[in-house]
Short mmCIF file of C-alpha atoms and ligand atoms in Angstrom, two decimals:
data_model
loop_
_atom_site.label_atom_id
_atom_site.label_comp_id
_atom_site.label_asym_id
_atom_site.label_seq_id
_atom_site.Cartn_x
_atom_site.Cartn_y
_atom_site.Cartn_z
CA UNK A 76 104.62 16.21 114.75
CA UNK A 77 107.18 17.45 116.00
CA UNK A 78 107.91 18.61 112.08
CA UNK A 79 103.82 19.80 112.90
CA UNK A 80 105.42 22.43 116.29
CA UNK A 81 108.07 22.92 114.40
CA UNK A 82 106.58 24.90 111.36
CA UNK A 83 103.14 26.14 113.98
CA UNK A 84 106.61 27.69 114.79
CA UNK A 85 107.75 29.36 112.01
CA UNK A 86 105.11 30.60 111.14
CA UNK A 87 104.11 32.54 114.19
CA UNK A 88 108.19 33.42 114.71
CA UNK A 89 106.50 35.31 110.43
CA UNK A 90 104.58 36.93 112.06
CA UNK A 91 105.90 38.17 114.56
CA UNK A 92 108.24 39.54 112.47
CA UNK A 93 106.17 40.64 109.77
CA UNK A 94 103.37 42.71 112.98
CA UNK A 95 107.13 44.03 114.08
CA UNK A 96 107.59 45.75 110.46
CA UNK A 97 104.78 47.01 110.68
CA UNK A 98 104.92 48.38 114.21
CA UNK A 99 108.04 50.13 112.74
CA UNK A 100 107.06 51.59 109.63
CA UNK A 101 103.72 53.23 111.66
CA UNK A 102 107.03 54.64 114.35
CA UNK A 103 108.70 56.20 111.64
CA UNK A 104 104.99 56.89 110.12
CA UNK A 105 104.40 59.25 112.83
CA UNK A 106 107.65 60.09 113.48
CA UNK A 107 107.89 61.86 109.59
CA UNK A 108 104.56 63.10 110.46
CA UNK A 109 105.68 64.73 113.22
CA UNK A 110 108.96 66.28 112.18
CA UNK A 111 106.30 67.75 108.91
CA UNK A 112 104.42 68.93 111.31
CA UNK A 113 106.23 71.21 113.65
CA UNK A 114 108.53 71.76 110.67
CA UNK A 115 106.14 73.65 108.28
CA UNK A 116 106.20 77.82 108.47
CA UNK A 117 102.63 78.34 109.25
CA UNK A 118 100.86 77.82 112.11
CA UNK A 119 98.54 74.36 112.99
CA UNK A 120 96.11 73.73 115.21
CA UNK A 121 93.72 70.94 115.88
CA UNK A 122 91.06 70.87 118.08
CA UNK A 123 88.33 68.09 119.15
CA UNK A 124 84.46 68.60 118.18
CA UNK A 125 84.37 70.38 121.77
CA UNK A 126 86.76 73.16 120.77
CA UNK A 127 89.60 71.61 122.72
CA UNK A 128 93.69 72.28 121.72
CA UNK A 129 94.48 68.58 120.17
CA UNK A 130 97.89 69.59 118.75
CA UNK A 131 99.65 72.50 117.60
CA UNK A 132 102.77 72.94 116.27
CA UNK A 133 105.63 74.75 116.36
CA UNK A 134 105.47 78.15 114.25
CA UNK A 135 101.69 78.51 115.85
CA UNK A 136 103.31 77.77 119.79
CA UNK A 137 106.53 80.69 119.29
CA UNK A 138 103.86 82.65 117.36
CA UNK A 139 101.78 82.99 120.51
CA UNK A 140 104.34 82.50 122.50
CA UNK A 141 103.61 79.21 124.26
CA UNK A 142 104.84 75.76 125.49
CA UNK A 143 103.23 73.07 123.34
CA UNK A 144 102.41 71.09 126.63
CA UNK A 145 100.98 74.43 128.63
CA UNK A 146 98.56 74.52 125.97
CA UNK A 147 97.61 70.82 124.70
CA UNK A 148 93.75 69.80 126.52
CA UNK A 149 92.76 73.83 126.80
CA UNK A 150 90.03 75.42 125.39
CA UNK A 151 91.06 76.79 121.98
CA UNK A 152 89.16 80.48 123.27
CA UNK A 153 91.47 80.35 126.57
CA UNK A 154 94.89 80.15 123.87
CA UNK A 155 94.09 82.19 121.02
CA UNK A 156 92.52 86.03 120.81
CA UNK A 157 88.62 86.17 118.28
CA UNK A 158 89.19 82.54 117.45
CA UNK A 159 86.61 81.36 115.18
CA UNK A 160 87.30 77.84 115.64
CA UNK A 161 84.32 77.12 117.91
CA UNK A 162 81.78 78.52 115.71
CA UNK A 163 83.88 76.60 112.19
CA UNK A 164 82.81 73.09 114.82
CA UNK A 165 79.17 74.47 114.91
CA UNK A 166 78.47 75.81 111.37
CA UNK A 167 80.66 72.57 109.56
CA UNK A 168 80.75 75.76 107.37
CA UNK A 169 85.50 76.37 106.70
CA UNK A 170 86.28 79.52 106.59
CA UNK A 171 89.78 79.91 103.99
CA UNK A 172 92.09 83.09 103.18
CA UNK A 173 89.55 85.15 106.45
CA UNK A 174 91.39 88.59 107.60
CA UNK A 175 92.38 87.67 111.47
CA UNK A 176 93.74 89.95 113.67
CA UNK A 177 96.19 88.57 116.10
CA UNK A 178 98.74 89.83 118.50
CA UNK A 179 97.57 93.38 116.49
CA UNK A 180 98.90 92.00 113.59
CA UNK A 181 96.77 91.36 110.39
CA UNK A 182 96.67 87.37 109.61
CA UNK A 183 95.50 85.56 107.13
CA UNK A 184 93.55 82.18 107.65
CA UNK A 185 92.31 78.62 106.52
CA UNK A 186 89.77 77.63 110.08
CA UNK A 187 88.99 73.80 108.18
CA UNK A 188 85.75 71.27 109.88
CA UNK A 189 86.98 68.61 110.27
CA UNK A 190 83.87 65.50 108.85
CA UNK A 191 83.55 61.82 110.11
CA UNK A 192 80.31 60.38 108.94
CA UNK A 193 78.20 63.53 108.56
CA UNK A 194 79.45 65.30 111.67
CA UNK A 195 82.49 67.13 113.14
CA UNK A 196 84.44 65.84 114.66
CA UNK A 197 86.95 68.68 114.42
CA UNK A 198 88.23 71.52 112.88
CA UNK A 199 91.87 72.72 111.12
CA UNK A 200 93.28 76.40 112.22
CA UNK A 201 95.93 77.74 110.42
CA UNK A 202 98.56 80.82 109.72
CA UNK A 203 98.60 81.03 106.46
CA UNK A 204 101.11 83.77 106.68
CA UNK A 205 102.61 85.90 109.17
CA UNK A 206 101.58 88.62 108.13
CA UNK A 207 100.04 90.01 104.92
CA UNK A 208 102.21 91.88 103.59
CA UNK A 209 104.10 88.84 102.36
CA UNK A 210 101.16 88.10 100.22
CA UNK A 211 102.36 90.85 97.90
CA UNK A 212 105.44 89.37 97.47
CA UNK A 213 103.47 86.50 96.01
CA UNK A 214 101.82 88.63 93.80
CA UNK A 215 104.75 90.16 92.91
CA UNK A 216 106.25 86.94 92.37
CA UNK A 217 103.20 85.70 90.09
CA UNK A 218 103.66 88.80 88.23
CA UNK A 219 107.67 87.82 87.62
CA UNK A 220 106.04 84.14 87.11
CA UNK A 221 103.98 85.58 83.52
CA UNK A 222 106.54 87.87 82.57
CA UNK A 223 109.53 84.98 82.51
CA UNK A 224 106.94 82.67 80.36
CA UNK A 225 106.58 86.10 77.92
CA UNK A 226 102.49 86.29 79.09
CA UNK A 227 102.31 89.84 79.09
CA UNK A 228 98.68 90.19 78.29
CA UNK A 229 98.49 88.74 82.10
CA UNK A 230 98.93 92.21 84.81
CA UNK A 231 98.31 90.88 88.20
CA UNK A 232 98.46 93.66 90.30
CA UNK A 233 98.37 93.64 93.98
CA UNK A 234 96.44 96.34 95.68
CA UNK A 235 99.50 98.21 97.11
CA UNK A 236 99.41 98.98 101.30
CA UNK A 237 98.58 102.91 102.10
CA UNK A 238 101.73 103.59 103.36
CA UNK A 239 105.66 102.14 103.19
CA UNK A 240 105.13 102.01 107.24
CA UNK A 241 107.25 99.16 108.30
CA UNK A 242 105.30 96.41 110.42
CA UNK A 243 106.43 93.32 112.28
CA UNK A 244 106.03 90.77 109.56
CA UNK A 245 108.26 92.49 107.36
CA UNK A 246 111.20 91.68 110.86
CA UNK A 247 112.49 88.31 108.99
CA UNK A 248 112.68 84.94 111.41
CA UNK A 249 110.85 81.75 112.83
CA UNK A 250 113.47 81.03 115.36
CA UNK A 251 112.17 81.18 119.06
CA UNK A 252 114.69 83.62 119.84
CA UNK A 253 112.89 85.86 117.70
CA UNK A 254 110.07 84.51 118.31
CA UNK A 255 109.28 85.67 121.68
CA UNK A 256 111.57 89.36 120.87
CA UNK A 257 108.18 89.92 118.49
CA UNK A 258 105.42 89.63 121.00
CA UNK A 259 106.92 91.01 123.51
CA UNK A 260 107.60 93.94 121.15
CA UNK A 261 104.08 93.86 119.32
CA UNK A 262 102.48 93.59 123.07
CA UNK A 263 104.60 96.73 125.06
CA UNK A 264 103.52 98.06 120.90
CA UNK A 265 100.41 99.12 121.64
CA UNK A 266 101.40 101.12 124.89
CA UNK A 267 102.81 103.68 125.62
CA UNK A 268 105.76 102.07 127.36
CA UNK A 269 108.89 103.32 127.01
CA UNK A 270 111.28 100.51 124.95
CA UNK A 271 114.76 99.92 125.84
CA UNK A 272 116.04 97.96 123.21
CA UNK A 273 119.24 95.47 123.56
CA UNK A 274 121.22 94.00 121.67
CA UNK A 275 124.49 93.67 118.52
CA UNK A 276 124.73 96.14 115.96
CA UNK A 277 123.27 95.60 113.07
CA UNK A 278 120.37 92.62 114.84
CA UNK A 279 117.47 94.80 113.35
CA UNK A 280 116.75 97.25 116.57
CA UNK A 281 116.08 100.22 114.11
CA UNK A 282 113.33 97.69 112.30
CA UNK A 283 111.52 96.61 115.58
CA UNK A 284 111.90 100.73 116.44
CA UNK A 285 109.27 101.58 113.14
CA UNK A 286 107.64 98.21 113.83
CA UNK A 287 106.14 98.77 117.22
CA UNK A 288 105.24 103.00 115.25
CA UNK A 289 103.60 101.51 112.93
CA UNK A 290 101.41 98.96 116.04
CA UNK A 291 101.63 102.19 118.64
CA UNK A 292 98.51 104.81 119.75
CA UNK A 293 101.17 106.86 118.16
CA UNK A 294 101.37 105.25 114.79
CA UNK A 295 99.67 108.99 113.36
CA UNK A 296 101.65 111.08 114.23
CA UNK A 297 105.46 111.24 113.80
CA UNK A 298 108.59 108.67 113.83
CA UNK A 299 111.08 110.56 114.87
CA UNK A 300 115.58 108.93 114.72
CA UNK A 301 118.60 110.47 115.68
CA UNK A 302 121.61 109.00 116.45
CA UNK A 303 122.89 109.65 118.96
CA UNK A 304 126.44 107.69 118.88
CA UNK A 305 126.20 110.30 115.34
CA UNK A 306 125.69 114.15 116.14
CA UNK A 307 128.94 115.18 117.17
CA UNK A 308 129.31 116.40 120.56
CA UNK A 309 128.62 120.80 120.40
CA UNK A 310 125.43 119.63 118.06
CA UNK A 311 123.90 117.29 119.72
CA UNK A 312 121.46 119.33 122.35
CA UNK A 313 120.17 121.90 119.41
CA UNK A 314 119.64 118.99 117.18
CA UNK A 315 117.40 117.77 120.17
CA UNK A 316 115.78 120.74 122.31
CA UNK A 317 116.02 123.10 119.41
CA UNK A 318 117.17 126.37 119.72
CA UNK A 319 115.75 130.01 118.92
CA UNK A 320 116.05 132.95 116.95
CA UNK A 321 119.64 133.88 117.15
CA UNK A 322 120.67 131.65 120.17
CA UNK A 323 124.51 131.19 118.52
CA UNK A 324 125.91 132.81 115.83
CA UNK A 325 125.01 130.11 112.18
CA UNK A 326 121.92 129.50 113.74
CA UNK A 327 118.93 129.94 111.65
CA UNK A 328 117.14 133.49 111.29
CA UNK A 329 113.88 131.81 113.13
CA UNK A 330 115.29 128.99 115.59
CA UNK A 331 115.09 125.24 114.17
CA UNK A 332 112.75 123.03 116.26
CA UNK A 333 114.55 120.17 117.71
CA UNK A 334 113.06 116.23 118.04
CA UNK A 335 111.93 116.04 120.67
CA UNK A 336 109.88 119.14 119.88
CA UNK A 337 109.51 117.62 115.98
CA UNK A 338 108.75 114.01 117.47
CA UNK A 339 105.47 115.40 119.45
CA UNK A 340 102.64 113.12 119.15
CA UNK A 341 104.63 110.32 117.89
CA UNK A 342 107.60 108.04 118.43
CA UNK A 343 111.27 109.53 119.39
CA UNK A 344 114.09 106.12 117.99
CA UNK A 345 116.42 107.59 120.60
CA UNK A 346 119.42 105.49 118.66
CA UNK A 347 122.42 104.47 120.55
CA UNK A 348 122.04 105.79 123.63
CA UNK A 349 124.40 104.40 125.19
CA UNK A 350 126.86 106.85 123.43
CA UNK A 351 125.52 110.24 124.76
CA UNK A 352 127.39 112.03 127.31
CA UNK A 353 126.82 112.28 130.41
CA UNK A 354 125.60 116.44 130.95
CA UNK A 355 122.87 115.83 127.99
CA UNK A 356 121.42 112.40 129.36
CA UNK A 357 120.81 115.10 132.74
CA UNK A 358 118.95 117.27 129.75
CA UNK A 359 116.76 114.48 128.84
CA UNK A 360 116.15 112.47 132.38
CA UNK A 361 114.41 116.11 132.52
CA UNK A 362 112.51 115.99 129.51
CA UNK A 363 110.82 112.96 130.34
CA UNK A 364 109.92 113.67 133.78
CA UNK A 365 108.41 116.70 133.56
CA UNK A 366 107.34 116.19 129.93
CA UNK A 367 108.80 119.41 129.06
CA UNK A 368 111.54 121.00 127.03
CA UNK A 369 113.10 125.33 126.27
CA UNK A 370 114.00 125.18 123.11
CA UNK A 371 118.84 126.94 123.64
CA UNK A 372 118.80 130.08 124.10
CA UNK A 373 114.97 130.70 125.26
CA UNK A 374 112.45 131.22 128.23
CA UNK A 375 109.34 129.52 126.74
CA UNK A 376 108.74 126.00 128.09
CA UNK A 377 106.73 123.72 125.39
CA UNK A 378 105.34 121.08 126.20
CA UNK A 379 106.28 117.93 124.46
CA UNK A 380 103.92 115.04 124.51
CA UNK A 381 105.36 110.92 122.87
CA UNK A 382 106.78 107.58 122.59
CA UNK A 383 110.28 106.30 124.07
CA UNK A 384 112.06 103.52 122.62
CA UNK A 385 115.26 103.94 123.07
CA UNK A 386 117.66 101.92 121.50
CA UNK A 387 121.89 100.66 122.51
CA UNK A 388 124.13 97.71 121.50
CA UNK A 389 126.13 98.28 125.38
CA UNK A 390 125.02 96.67 128.34
CA UNK A 391 123.72 100.39 130.19
CA UNK A 392 123.96 98.84 133.17
CA UNK A 393 127.44 97.95 132.81
CA UNK A 394 127.89 101.01 132.38
CA UNK A 395 125.92 102.59 134.88
CA UNK A 396 128.77 101.05 136.43
CA UNK A 397 131.11 102.74 134.52
CA UNK A 398 129.98 105.87 135.86
CA UNK A 399 129.11 107.10 132.33
CA UNK A 400 125.75 106.29 131.93
CA UNK A 401 123.61 107.37 134.54
CA UNK A 402 121.70 105.65 136.84
CA UNK A 403 118.25 107.21 136.62
CA UNK A 404 118.10 107.47 132.95
CA UNK A 405 118.77 103.85 133.16
CA UNK A 406 115.53 103.07 135.37
CA UNK A 407 113.54 105.37 133.01
CA UNK A 408 114.49 104.14 129.80
CA UNK A 409 114.24 99.97 130.93
CA UNK A 410 110.06 99.75 131.60
CA UNK A 411 110.08 97.95 129.18
CA UNK A 412 113.74 95.75 128.44
CA UNK A 413 113.98 94.26 124.59
CA UNK A 414 116.94 91.99 124.28
CA UNK A 415 117.35 91.43 119.72
CA UNK A 416 119.14 88.29 119.83
CA UNK A 417 122.43 88.39 117.31
CA UNK A 418 122.02 86.13 114.39
CA UNK A 419 124.60 83.46 115.21
CA UNK A 420 121.79 82.42 117.94
CA UNK A 421 118.71 82.05 115.61
CA UNK A 422 120.78 80.37 112.46
CA UNK A 423 117.34 79.28 111.51
CA UNK A 424 116.72 82.12 110.74
CA UNK A 425 119.45 81.90 108.16
CA UNK A 426 117.96 80.19 105.31
CA UNK A 427 114.77 82.28 105.67
CA UNK A 428 117.07 85.35 105.40
CA UNK A 429 118.54 84.81 102.98
CA UNK A 430 115.72 83.24 101.13
CA UNK A 431 114.08 86.98 101.68
CA UNK A 432 117.00 88.89 101.10
CA UNK A 433 118.07 86.91 97.62
CA UNK A 434 114.20 87.85 96.03
CA UNK A 435 114.39 91.70 97.34
CA UNK A 436 118.01 92.71 95.64
CA UNK A 437 118.15 90.35 93.16
CA UNK A 438 115.09 92.75 92.08
CA UNK A 439 116.18 95.63 93.93
CA UNK A 440 119.51 95.77 91.36
CA UNK A 441 116.66 94.90 88.13
CA UNK A 442 118.55 91.14 87.95
CA UNK A 443 117.06 87.87 86.78
CA UNK A 444 116.00 85.77 90.60
CA UNK A 445 119.14 84.34 91.83
CA UNK A 446 118.72 80.72 93.99
CA UNK A 447 121.96 79.56 95.99
CA UNK A 448 123.51 75.37 95.91
CA UNK A 449 123.04 73.34 100.07
CA UNK A 450 126.92 73.39 99.97
CA UNK A 451 127.56 77.36 99.91
CA UNK A 452 124.22 77.65 102.34
CA UNK A 453 125.36 75.56 104.63
CA UNK A 454 128.04 77.85 105.21
CA UNK A 455 126.86 80.45 105.04
CA UNK A 456 125.15 79.12 107.88
CA UNK A 457 127.57 77.88 109.60
CA UNK A 458 128.93 80.84 109.36
CA UNK A 459 129.49 83.50 112.53
CA UNK A 460 128.08 86.99 111.39
CA UNK A 461 129.84 88.76 113.45
CA UNK A 462 127.60 92.40 111.80
CA UNK A 463 124.46 90.47 112.10
CA UNK A 464 121.83 91.39 109.76
CA UNK A 465 124.00 93.85 108.66
CA UNK A 466 126.26 91.99 107.26
CA UNK A 467 124.02 89.32 105.93
CA UNK A 468 121.94 91.95 103.60
CA UNK A 469 125.90 93.40 102.63
CA UNK A 470 127.18 89.56 101.90
CA UNK A 471 123.61 88.41 99.38
CA UNK A 472 123.98 91.83 97.49
CA UNK A 473 127.05 91.80 96.90
CA UNK A 474 126.85 87.47 95.64
CA UNK A 475 123.91 88.79 93.89
CA UNK A 476 126.01 91.67 91.87
CA UNK A 477 128.80 89.05 91.38
CA UNK A 478 127.85 85.94 91.16
CA UNK A 479 127.52 84.68 87.49
CA UNK A 480 125.54 82.32 87.23
CA UNK A 481 121.75 81.78 88.14
CA UNK A 482 122.95 80.21 91.13
CA UNK A 483 125.85 81.08 94.06
CA UNK A 484 127.91 78.58 94.66
CA UNK A 485 130.72 77.88 97.39
CA UNK A 486 133.29 79.41 94.80
CA UNK A 487 130.97 82.12 94.77
CA UNK A 488 131.54 82.68 98.81
CA UNK A 489 134.13 85.23 99.65
CA UNK A 490 137.31 83.14 102.58
CA UNK A 491 135.56 84.51 105.37
CA UNK A 492 132.95 82.24 105.14
CA UNK A 493 136.18 78.92 105.36
CA UNK A 494 137.43 80.18 108.03
CA UNK A 495 139.08 83.47 106.45
CA UNK A 496 139.47 87.02 108.23
CA UNK A 497 139.49 90.74 107.51
CA UNK A 498 136.85 92.76 106.08
CA UNK A 499 139.30 92.45 102.43
CA UNK A 500 139.15 88.83 102.75
CA UNK A 501 135.46 88.67 103.29
CA UNK A 502 134.08 90.87 100.32
CA UNK A 503 136.36 89.17 97.67
CA UNK A 504 134.66 86.17 95.42
CA UNK A 505 136.71 83.46 95.97
CA UNK A 506 138.47 83.24 93.06
CA UNK A 507 139.09 86.98 92.95
CA UNK A 508 141.11 86.65 95.55
CA UNK A 509 144.58 87.78 97.17
CA UNK A 510 143.93 87.36 101.24
CA UNK A 511 144.41 90.29 102.72
CA UNK A 512 144.07 92.26 99.53
CA UNK A 513 142.95 96.07 100.18
CA UNK A 514 140.26 97.27 98.69
CA UNK A 515 142.36 100.30 96.75
CA UNK A 516 143.73 96.58 95.21
CA UNK A 517 140.62 95.33 95.09
CA UNK A 518 139.76 96.97 91.37
CA UNK A 519 141.10 95.17 89.73
CA UNK A 520 138.96 93.06 88.23
CA UNK A 521 137.70 95.26 85.09
CA UNK A 522 134.42 96.61 84.94
CA UNK A 523 132.56 94.34 87.19
CA UNK A 524 135.51 94.99 90.01
CA UNK A 525 135.07 98.47 89.56
CA UNK A 526 131.05 98.26 89.50
CA UNK A 527 131.61 96.02 92.90
CA UNK A 528 133.89 98.49 94.47
CA UNK A 529 131.51 101.45 93.67
CA UNK A 530 128.07 99.98 95.36
CA UNK A 531 130.52 98.86 98.31
CA UNK A 532 131.63 102.73 98.55
CA UNK A 533 128.44 103.21 98.54
CA UNK A 534 127.47 100.48 101.25
CA UNK A 535 129.90 101.69 103.50
CA UNK A 536 129.10 105.96 102.95
CA UNK A 537 125.00 104.85 104.13
CA UNK A 538 125.72 102.80 106.69
CA UNK A 539 127.90 105.78 108.88
CA UNK A 540 125.05 108.35 107.15
CA UNK A 541 127.96 109.80 105.29
CA UNK A 542 130.44 109.95 107.46
CA UNK A 543 133.80 109.64 104.68
CA UNK A 544 136.45 109.66 108.12
CA UNK A 545 133.68 105.85 109.52
CA UNK A 546 133.11 104.97 106.21
CA UNK A 547 137.51 104.99 104.92
CA UNK A 548 137.86 103.02 107.98
CA UNK A 549 134.89 100.33 106.98
CA UNK A 550 136.64 99.75 104.50
CA UNK A 551 139.74 99.84 105.48
CA UNK A 552 142.22 102.69 102.84
CA UNK A 553 142.80 105.70 104.20
CA UNK A 554 140.16 109.55 103.62
CA UNK A 555 142.62 111.06 100.37
CA UNK A 556 142.37 106.50 98.55
CA UNK A 557 137.99 107.66 99.55
CA UNK A 558 138.18 111.05 98.58
CA UNK A 559 140.27 109.69 95.23
CA UNK A 560 137.36 106.55 94.80
CA UNK A 561 135.10 109.63 95.56
CA UNK A 562 135.97 111.55 92.50
CA UNK A 563 136.24 108.46 90.34
CA UNK A 564 133.56 107.26 90.55
CA UNK A 565 131.19 109.89 90.63
CA UNK A 566 129.49 110.02 93.81
CA UNK A 567 128.77 113.56 95.30
N1 ATP B 840 114.80 90.05 111.03
C1 ATP B 840 115.15 90.74 110.25
N2 ATP B 840 113.88 90.62 108.51
C2 ATP B 840 114.99 91.14 107.53
N3 ATP B 840 116.07 91.79 107.30
C3 ATP B 840 116.66 92.85 108.82
C4 ATP B 840 115.97 91.97 109.55
N4 ATP B 840 116.57 92.28 110.65
C5 ATP B 840 117.38 93.71 110.78
N5 ATP B 840 117.26 93.74 109.71
C6 ATP B 840 118.21 94.52 107.61
O1 ATP B 840 119.26 94.57 108.32
C7 ATP B 840 119.69 95.69 108.62
C8 ATP B 840 120.42 96.29 109.81
O2 ATP B 840 118.91 96.17 110.40
P1 ATP B 840 119.22 97.84 111.59
O3 ATP B 840 119.49 98.84 111.18
O4 ATP B 840 117.75 97.70 112.23
O5 ATP B 840 119.96 97.13 112.64
P2 ATP B 840 120.53 98.05 114.51
O6 ATP B 840 120.62 96.84 115.47
O7 ATP B 840 119.50 99.64 114.41
O8 ATP B 840 122.09 98.32 113.69
P3 ATP B 840 122.60 99.31 114.91
O9 ATP B 840 123.56 98.91 116.50
O10 ATP B 840 124.91 99.45 114.29
O11 ATP B 840 122.13 100.87 114.14
C9 ATP B 840 119.01 96.77 107.58
O12 ATP B 840 118.16 96.23 106.17
C10 ATP B 840 117.21 95.37 108.50
O13 ATP B 840 116.38 96.09 107.74
#
């Protein structure tokens, strides 16, 4: 009898353990499902048969800037603009690869009905691409694929966009911080309100300004970009306001329109507005209030109608407190403030940015596509990127150009990614590294070294818009050395 009870309880114990194991396996599967659902770059939302949202993944929530807990259980039309999921629930017909306009941006979407036992019990909505320009990149990749397998008979030509306008989908990044910034910018772009962009150097303020213009009611007008910090103070007024014939010695015969006039019916982007001298700030304020300009040496007022986007890496509040920025101008500019977060606050975007740059820069340099191993990627993700995306773009370009293999490895990375510091170290590949080697000594590496040096000089000049003193400073060399190198490499 005892034996019978014993084997009975052993059986129950075994069944219990088995059930426990299965529950554990199920929980693991659910956990995996959740991770996959939320890791997908595509936005996914699932509605029940009545059109109420049952699930929405992180990518979708980020894109439309909602919190998951606020949308689950709500009717889909209240959450997603222009949604056709209710139609798909009615018809039961899938709609694949459809164009959909969301937050002013063209997207590609799938709408898939969920059929079970002859009835539609729900539908899935997927945002496949954040924007259509990704489609063009896919066409390009397909073309490269066919070229690589030697099948040149197949020519895949993507319909090209009509212009080279910057659109929001070209601003790469899926992190919450950048998704929120893009969402606010998209909304603001569709109005005519003044936008003040703030963020460290190289975070993408100019890129945002361009995307805002492309989506704005002023998109058919010009986009005029003025870098207030790079124009000498004595020229700033005539650059912005223009001048009449004979306004000063050396002025053009028929006078010249200023940037305000040139931006008429378009967008004026005043970059580095925080560096504007005080007397010019007063003049700009007057234009913003009265919406008319007077050329230097002129007498008549010229009406101007433009959307203003301004940007600065300074804190304008601090500048106002210090007395170097006018409070009234600050209030005029700060209608829609938009902070673009530094890269170190959105590290999840780093792999995406690197992948996109590897692709683009290999193509630009006419090289076969390169990739990167995960140890190197991990060092890049952990780096602080003080120069933000500009620094990332330059780093990837150097890596693409200098690494010998098709795969970039840790040995290709400059010292700075291993905790080293300093510009000279940062630009030398690890194998060539001599701590603190300035540019002037870093060109001993034969043709490759010379090519790299030439590229660095061109980049530095490009970054400072051709200003040689600034470029020399950036490169850590004297102006005289820079001039020598310019003639050596025949850079005019
Ligand atoms: N999210 C992004 N996706 C892709 N490229 C980006 C992104 N943000 C910036 N870039 C690229 O990084 C570089 C620097 O961007 P941008 O000039 O817009 O920065 P910025 O904030 O205006 O810099 P600065 O304050 O120094 O003028 C550009 O080449 C730009 O195309």
